[in-house]
XYZ file of C-alpha atoms in Angstrom:
344
model
C 38.833 -40.644 32.331
C 38.935 -41.216 36.087
C 42.193 -40.336 37.844
C 42.561 -40.915 41.580
C 45.434 -39.277 43.455
C 46.152 -40.872 46.801
C 47.200 -39.048 49.948
C 49.167 -40.149 53.004
C 47.160 -42.174 55.538
C 49.512 -42.024 58.540
C 48.746 -38.924 60.616
C 52.212 -38.855 62.193
C 54.431 -39.713 59.246
C 56.561 -36.726 58.253
C 56.095 -36.865 54.489
C 54.354 -33.587 53.611
C 56.453 -30.891 51.905
C 56.109 -27.465 53.493
C 55.169 -25.254 50.525
C 51.634 -24.631 51.770
C 52.910 -23.844 55.270
C 55.465 -21.421 53.833
C 52.781 -19.633 51.789
C 50.488 -19.436 54.803
C 53.267 -17.973 56.959
C 53.917 -15.320 54.309
C 50.244 -14.338 54.159
C 49.859 -14.281 57.945
C 52.969 -12.130 58.347
C 51.340 -9.560 56.046
C 48.490 -9.490 58.603
C 50.932 -8.856 61.425
C 51.119 -12.426 62.752
C 54.669 -13.614 63.397
C 55.877 -16.905 61.940
C 56.731 -18.172 65.423
C 53.095 -17.696 66.469
C 51.864 -19.657 63.479
C 54.311 -22.516 64.059
C 53.772 -22.679 67.837
C 53.203 -26.208 69.103
C 53.827 -27.823 65.713
C 57.502 -28.710 66.222
C 58.175 -27.172 62.795
C 61.158 -24.857 62.974
C 61.409 -21.565 61.122
C 64.451 -22.772 59.189
C 62.494 -25.823 58.022
C 60.393 -23.565 55.797
C 63.386 -22.862 53.557
C 64.899 -26.365 53.735
C 63.987 -28.303 50.544
C 63.992 -31.727 52.204
C 62.062 -30.706 55.334
C 58.797 -32.569 55.880
C 55.844 -32.335 58.265
C 53.170 -34.787 59.360
C 49.418 -34.408 58.909
C 49.042 -33.560 62.604
C 51.779 -30.930 62.438
C 50.100 -29.256 59.477
C 46.759 -29.243 61.276
C 48.333 -27.491 64.249
C 49.643 -24.735 61.959
C 46.267 -24.444 60.205
C 44.493 -24.163 63.559
C 46.908 -21.442 64.656
C 46.233 -19.567 61.415
C 42.464 -19.681 61.909
C 42.836 -18.570 65.552
C 45.066 -15.570 64.797
C 43.812 -14.437 61.375
C 42.299 -10.972 61.165
C 39.857 -12.199 58.486
C 37.658 -15.320 58.718
C 38.226 -16.014 55.016
C 41.969 -16.534 55.515
C 41.855 -19.782 53.511
C 40.541 -18.000 50.421
C 42.997 -15.140 50.914
C 45.998 -17.470 51.182
C 44.785 -19.548 48.248
C 44.576 -16.542 45.958
C 48.183 -15.666 46.723
C 49.414 -19.069 45.553
C 51.138 -19.182 42.154
C 52.830 -21.807 40.017
C 56.341 -21.077 41.312
C 55.181 -22.053 44.807
C 54.924 -25.652 43.581
C 58.557 -25.873 42.479
C 59.394 -28.246 39.632
C 55.795 -29.469 39.528
C 54.521 -25.919 39.025
C 56.912 -25.315 36.148
C 55.931 -28.652 34.591
C 52.254 -27.631 34.656
C 52.972 -24.231 33.151
C 55.003 -25.823 30.345
C 52.482 -28.545 29.401
C 51.079 -28.592 25.876
C 47.388 -28.494 26.869
C 45.407 -27.854 30.025
C 44.430 -31.538 30.071
C 48.103 -32.523 30.152
C 48.676 -30.048 32.985
C 45.801 -31.579 34.996
C 47.183 -35.088 34.501
C 50.684 -34.014 35.525
C 49.318 -32.270 38.605
C 47.477 -35.382 39.761
C 50.436 -37.639 38.972
C 52.722 -35.610 41.218
C 50.266 -34.214 43.752
C 52.091 -36.035 46.567
C 54.874 -33.466 46.119
C 52.452 -30.754 47.271
C 51.589 -32.567 50.515
C 47.855 -33.189 49.951
C 45.604 -33.637 52.975
C 42.593 -34.888 50.991
C 42.448 -37.720 48.494
C 41.832 -36.132 45.093
C 40.139 -37.456 41.985
C 39.426 -36.076 38.538
C 36.809 -37.209 36.047
C 35.038 -36.064 32.893
C 31.374 -36.749 32.192
C 29.909 -35.268 29.043
C 30.805 -31.593 28.850
C 31.650 -31.344 32.552
C 35.034 -32.004 34.166
C 35.278 -32.300 37.932
C 37.784 -32.393 40.753
C 36.653 -34.129 43.928
C 38.208 -34.320 47.378
C 37.669 -37.105 49.920
C 38.480 -36.565 53.578
C 40.517 -39.647 54.510
C 41.846 -38.285 57.798
C 39.546 -36.152 59.999
C 39.905 -32.387 59.528
C 36.973 -31.706 61.865
C 36.620 -27.938 62.500
C 39.364 -27.176 59.969
C 37.492 -28.653 57.000
C 36.161 -25.323 55.703
C 39.543 -23.620 56.081
C 41.356 -26.375 54.223
C 38.757 -26.543 51.427
C 39.002 -22.775 50.933
C 42.798 -22.940 50.912
C 42.899 -25.904 48.521
C 40.232 -24.694 46.079
C 41.585 -21.134 46.200
C 45.129 -22.354 45.520
C 44.261 -24.752 42.724
C 41.889 -22.325 41.026
C 44.530 -19.566 41.116
C 47.128 -22.020 39.787
C 44.820 -23.028 36.921
C 44.267 -19.383 36.013
C 48.049 -18.918 36.016
C 48.442 -21.871 33.667
C 45.716 -20.688 31.282
C 46.716 -17.043 31.765
C 43.029 -16.152 32.059
C 40.063 -16.918 34.375
C 38.619 -20.441 34.153
C 35.045 -21.096 33.076
C 33.627 -22.812 36.151
C 30.299 -24.647 36.249
C 29.742 -25.005 40.005
C 31.409 -25.787 43.326
C 30.036 -27.928 46.141
C 31.166 -27.824 49.760
C 30.250 -30.311 52.554
C 29.651 -27.691 55.248
C 27.248 -24.790 55.940
C 27.593 -21.492 54.068
C 29.890 -19.057 55.896
C 28.932 -15.423 56.497
C 31.380 -14.351 53.800
C 29.789 -16.488 51.061
C 30.026 -13.509 48.684
C 33.814 -14.007 48.734
C 33.329 -17.471 47.235
C 31.173 -16.131 44.405
C 33.560 -13.254 43.777
C 36.552 -15.575 43.425
C 35.070 -18.588 41.635
C 32.356 -16.811 39.593
C 29.951 -19.757 39.489
C 27.101 -21.422 41.378
C 28.148 -22.348 44.927
C 26.414 -25.138 46.869
C 26.862 -25.795 50.605
C 25.855 -28.716 52.855
C 26.661 -30.988 49.928
C 27.571 -34.665 50.482
C 30.533 -34.051 48.148
C 33.479 -31.694 47.989
C 33.480 -31.015 44.268
C 34.576 -28.442 41.700
C 33.054 -28.660 38.226
C 34.195 -26.765 35.147
C 33.517 -27.016 31.423
C 35.449 -29.852 29.786
C 36.216 -27.703 26.748
C 38.900 -26.047 28.901
C 40.920 -29.272 28.752
C 41.681 -28.846 25.042
C 43.059 -25.350 25.523
C 46.615 -24.956 24.206
C 48.773 -23.382 26.891
C 50.607 -20.113 26.172
C 53.786 -21.243 27.972
C 54.034 -24.728 26.438
C 57.617 -25.988 26.246
C 58.367 -29.695 25.728
C 61.971 -29.479 26.897
C 61.001 -27.772 30.141
C 58.266 -30.353 30.766
C 60.708 -33.214 30.219
C 63.296 -31.797 32.622
C 60.742 -30.943 35.292
C 58.973 -34.306 35.064
C 62.285 -36.106 35.591
C 62.928 -34.028 38.703
C 59.392 -34.742 39.939
C 59.883 -38.483 39.369
C 63.054 -38.465 41.444
C 61.421 -36.563 44.304
C 58.323 -38.764 44.211
C 60.396 -41.949 44.315
C 62.159 -40.703 47.441
C 58.852 -39.735 49.031
C 57.187 -43.087 48.315
C 60.131 -45.236 49.379
C 58.599 -46.062 52.756
C 54.931 -46.283 51.773
C 53.192 -49.128 53.652
C 50.745 -51.634 52.235
C 47.899 -50.659 54.598
C 47.843 -47.099 53.216
C 47.805 -48.423 49.657
C 44.940 -50.807 50.453
C 42.869 -48.039 52.049
C 43.425 -45.773 49.042
C 42.192 -48.548 46.725
C 39.152 -49.233 48.919
C 38.141 -45.564 48.756
C 37.913 -45.639 44.980
C 34.587 -47.473 45.371
C 32.687 -45.887 48.285
C 29.634 -47.904 49.267
C 30.788 -50.927 47.248
C 34.026 -51.804 48.992
C 36.059 -54.612 47.417
C 36.744 -57.881 49.176
C 40.228 -58.968 50.198
C 40.529 -61.196 47.097
C 39.788 -58.260 44.792
C 42.328 -56.107 46.614
C 44.964 -58.819 46.279
C 44.228 -59.060 42.555
C 44.622 -55.279 42.206
C 48.094 -55.489 43.756
C 49.001 -58.521 41.617
C 49.555 -60.822 44.567
C 47.858 -63.779 46.224
C 45.468 -63.335 49.138
C 48.001 -65.090 51.345
C 50.722 -62.613 50.337
C 48.424 -59.629 50.930
C 47.522 -60.916 54.406
C 51.195 -61.501 55.233
C 52.189 -57.976 54.151
C 49.350 -56.455 56.155
C 50.291 -58.551 59.176
C 53.880 -57.317 58.943
C 52.597 -53.754 59.277
C 50.357 -54.664 62.222
C 47.155 -54.681 60.162
C 44.541 -57.015 58.744
C 42.257 -56.364 55.795
C 39.259 -56.151 58.130
C 40.996 -53.562 60.331
C 41.841 -51.403 57.298
C 38.263 -51.721 56.005
C 36.746 -50.875 59.403
C 39.026 -47.843 59.782
C 38.010 -46.627 56.327
C 34.311 -47.068 57.082
C 34.644 -45.346 60.448
C 36.413 -42.283 59.002
C 33.799 -41.911 56.279
C 30.886 -42.362 58.688
C 32.290 -39.773 61.100
C 32.683 -37.255 58.277
C 29.119 -37.748 57.042
C 27.684 -37.503 60.564
C 29.658 -34.371 61.446
C 29.424 -32.457 58.208
C 26.135 -33.363 56.519
C 22.478 -33.696 57.434
C 22.139 -37.001 55.572
C 19.871 -39.652 57.035
C 21.544 -42.398 59.055
C 20.143 -44.983 56.639
C 21.811 -43.235 53.683
C 25.133 -42.992 55.532
C 24.853 -46.693 56.326
C 24.646 -47.481 52.612
C 27.507 -45.150 51.698
C 29.870 -46.849 54.139
C 29.002 -50.312 52.870
C 26.243 -51.641 55.149
C 23.093 -53.044 53.545
C 21.259 -53.029 56.886
C 21.223 -49.900 59.127
C 21.068 -52.124 62.223
C 24.475 -53.584 61.352
C 25.858 -50.073 60.861
C 24.542 -48.991 64.292
C 26.204 -51.998 65.909
C 29.536 -51.471 64.129
C 29.624 -47.716 64.768
C 29.029 -48.186 68.495
C 31.846 -50.737 68.568
C 34.186 -48.231 66.859
C 33.318 -45.114 68.854
C 31.389 -46.205 71.935
C 28.391 -44.168 70.715
C 25.463 -44.717 68.394
C 25.452 -42.663 65.166
C 22.685 -40.435 66.543
C 24.574 -39.827 69.801
C 27.745 -39.027 67.881
C 25.969 -36.550 65.616
C 24.264 -34.820 68.538
C 27.559 -34.504 70.435
C 29.249 -33.034 67.359
C 26.735 -30.199 67.040
């Protein structure tokens, strides 16, 4: 059961709801940081935080996150803010999750409507044997904010899941693609499981038996009403989605074994000629979308892992490292080794 939840690809498109920004402002104000300080330079207005239809872009959110990290009194601000997130913060989606029949249904609903929460990472969910796992893929570069966002996301989702179950979850392990912070004990205290750092994956594993758990607040009528509201909001949000973003999201479902243009066209139930025309109308070609996807993945692996260049080459779809070196220098003006050294 593999479920992939796409995220927005355009860094400047204002399509992200502001719930996470609102929660972060609330937490930072409790630390004595004014909302205006947190929003400085983002072009997000204070009144936007309480306007249901207000939206922010990826770049605007990153500016707020960077301000939070700069002004926080505690380095673990992501974990702190995450733990103060509860189901009501997610609006209709949160109430739908709380009212689902089983935890598995709640997980599926959450992934179906995750766009309403303004995700920054592409999310996926899978079950293998007795282990269920969430995984995040960095489509757009978070750079120095990766650890903050991962702490905020995992902290929020874990707290939400505990709300839904009305008890702590039984986690198996968590993996993070960056070095262990000095406050690693805070991770273990919150998640109560094995924690791995410098991992090639951002992954949270828990025992699949949790999925069959009947939820204490199950209510079919509430789920039906909330799902309808979520559908309406999602339709409005997706109205202007462009084909290039959809193609990139499909490509990322098979890292290292990227599909050809014909396979992509088949996935979207159109001819190759139609796919090329739609991409051209948005100023793209399939090769440009593929190269952009490969570049973003390669940059993430070089910046955030100690993986060998040869292994990164394979993961981004090159059978020969020499071809990867040539392509990466064309994209960035640097060799992979130069880029990694400069990023240290």
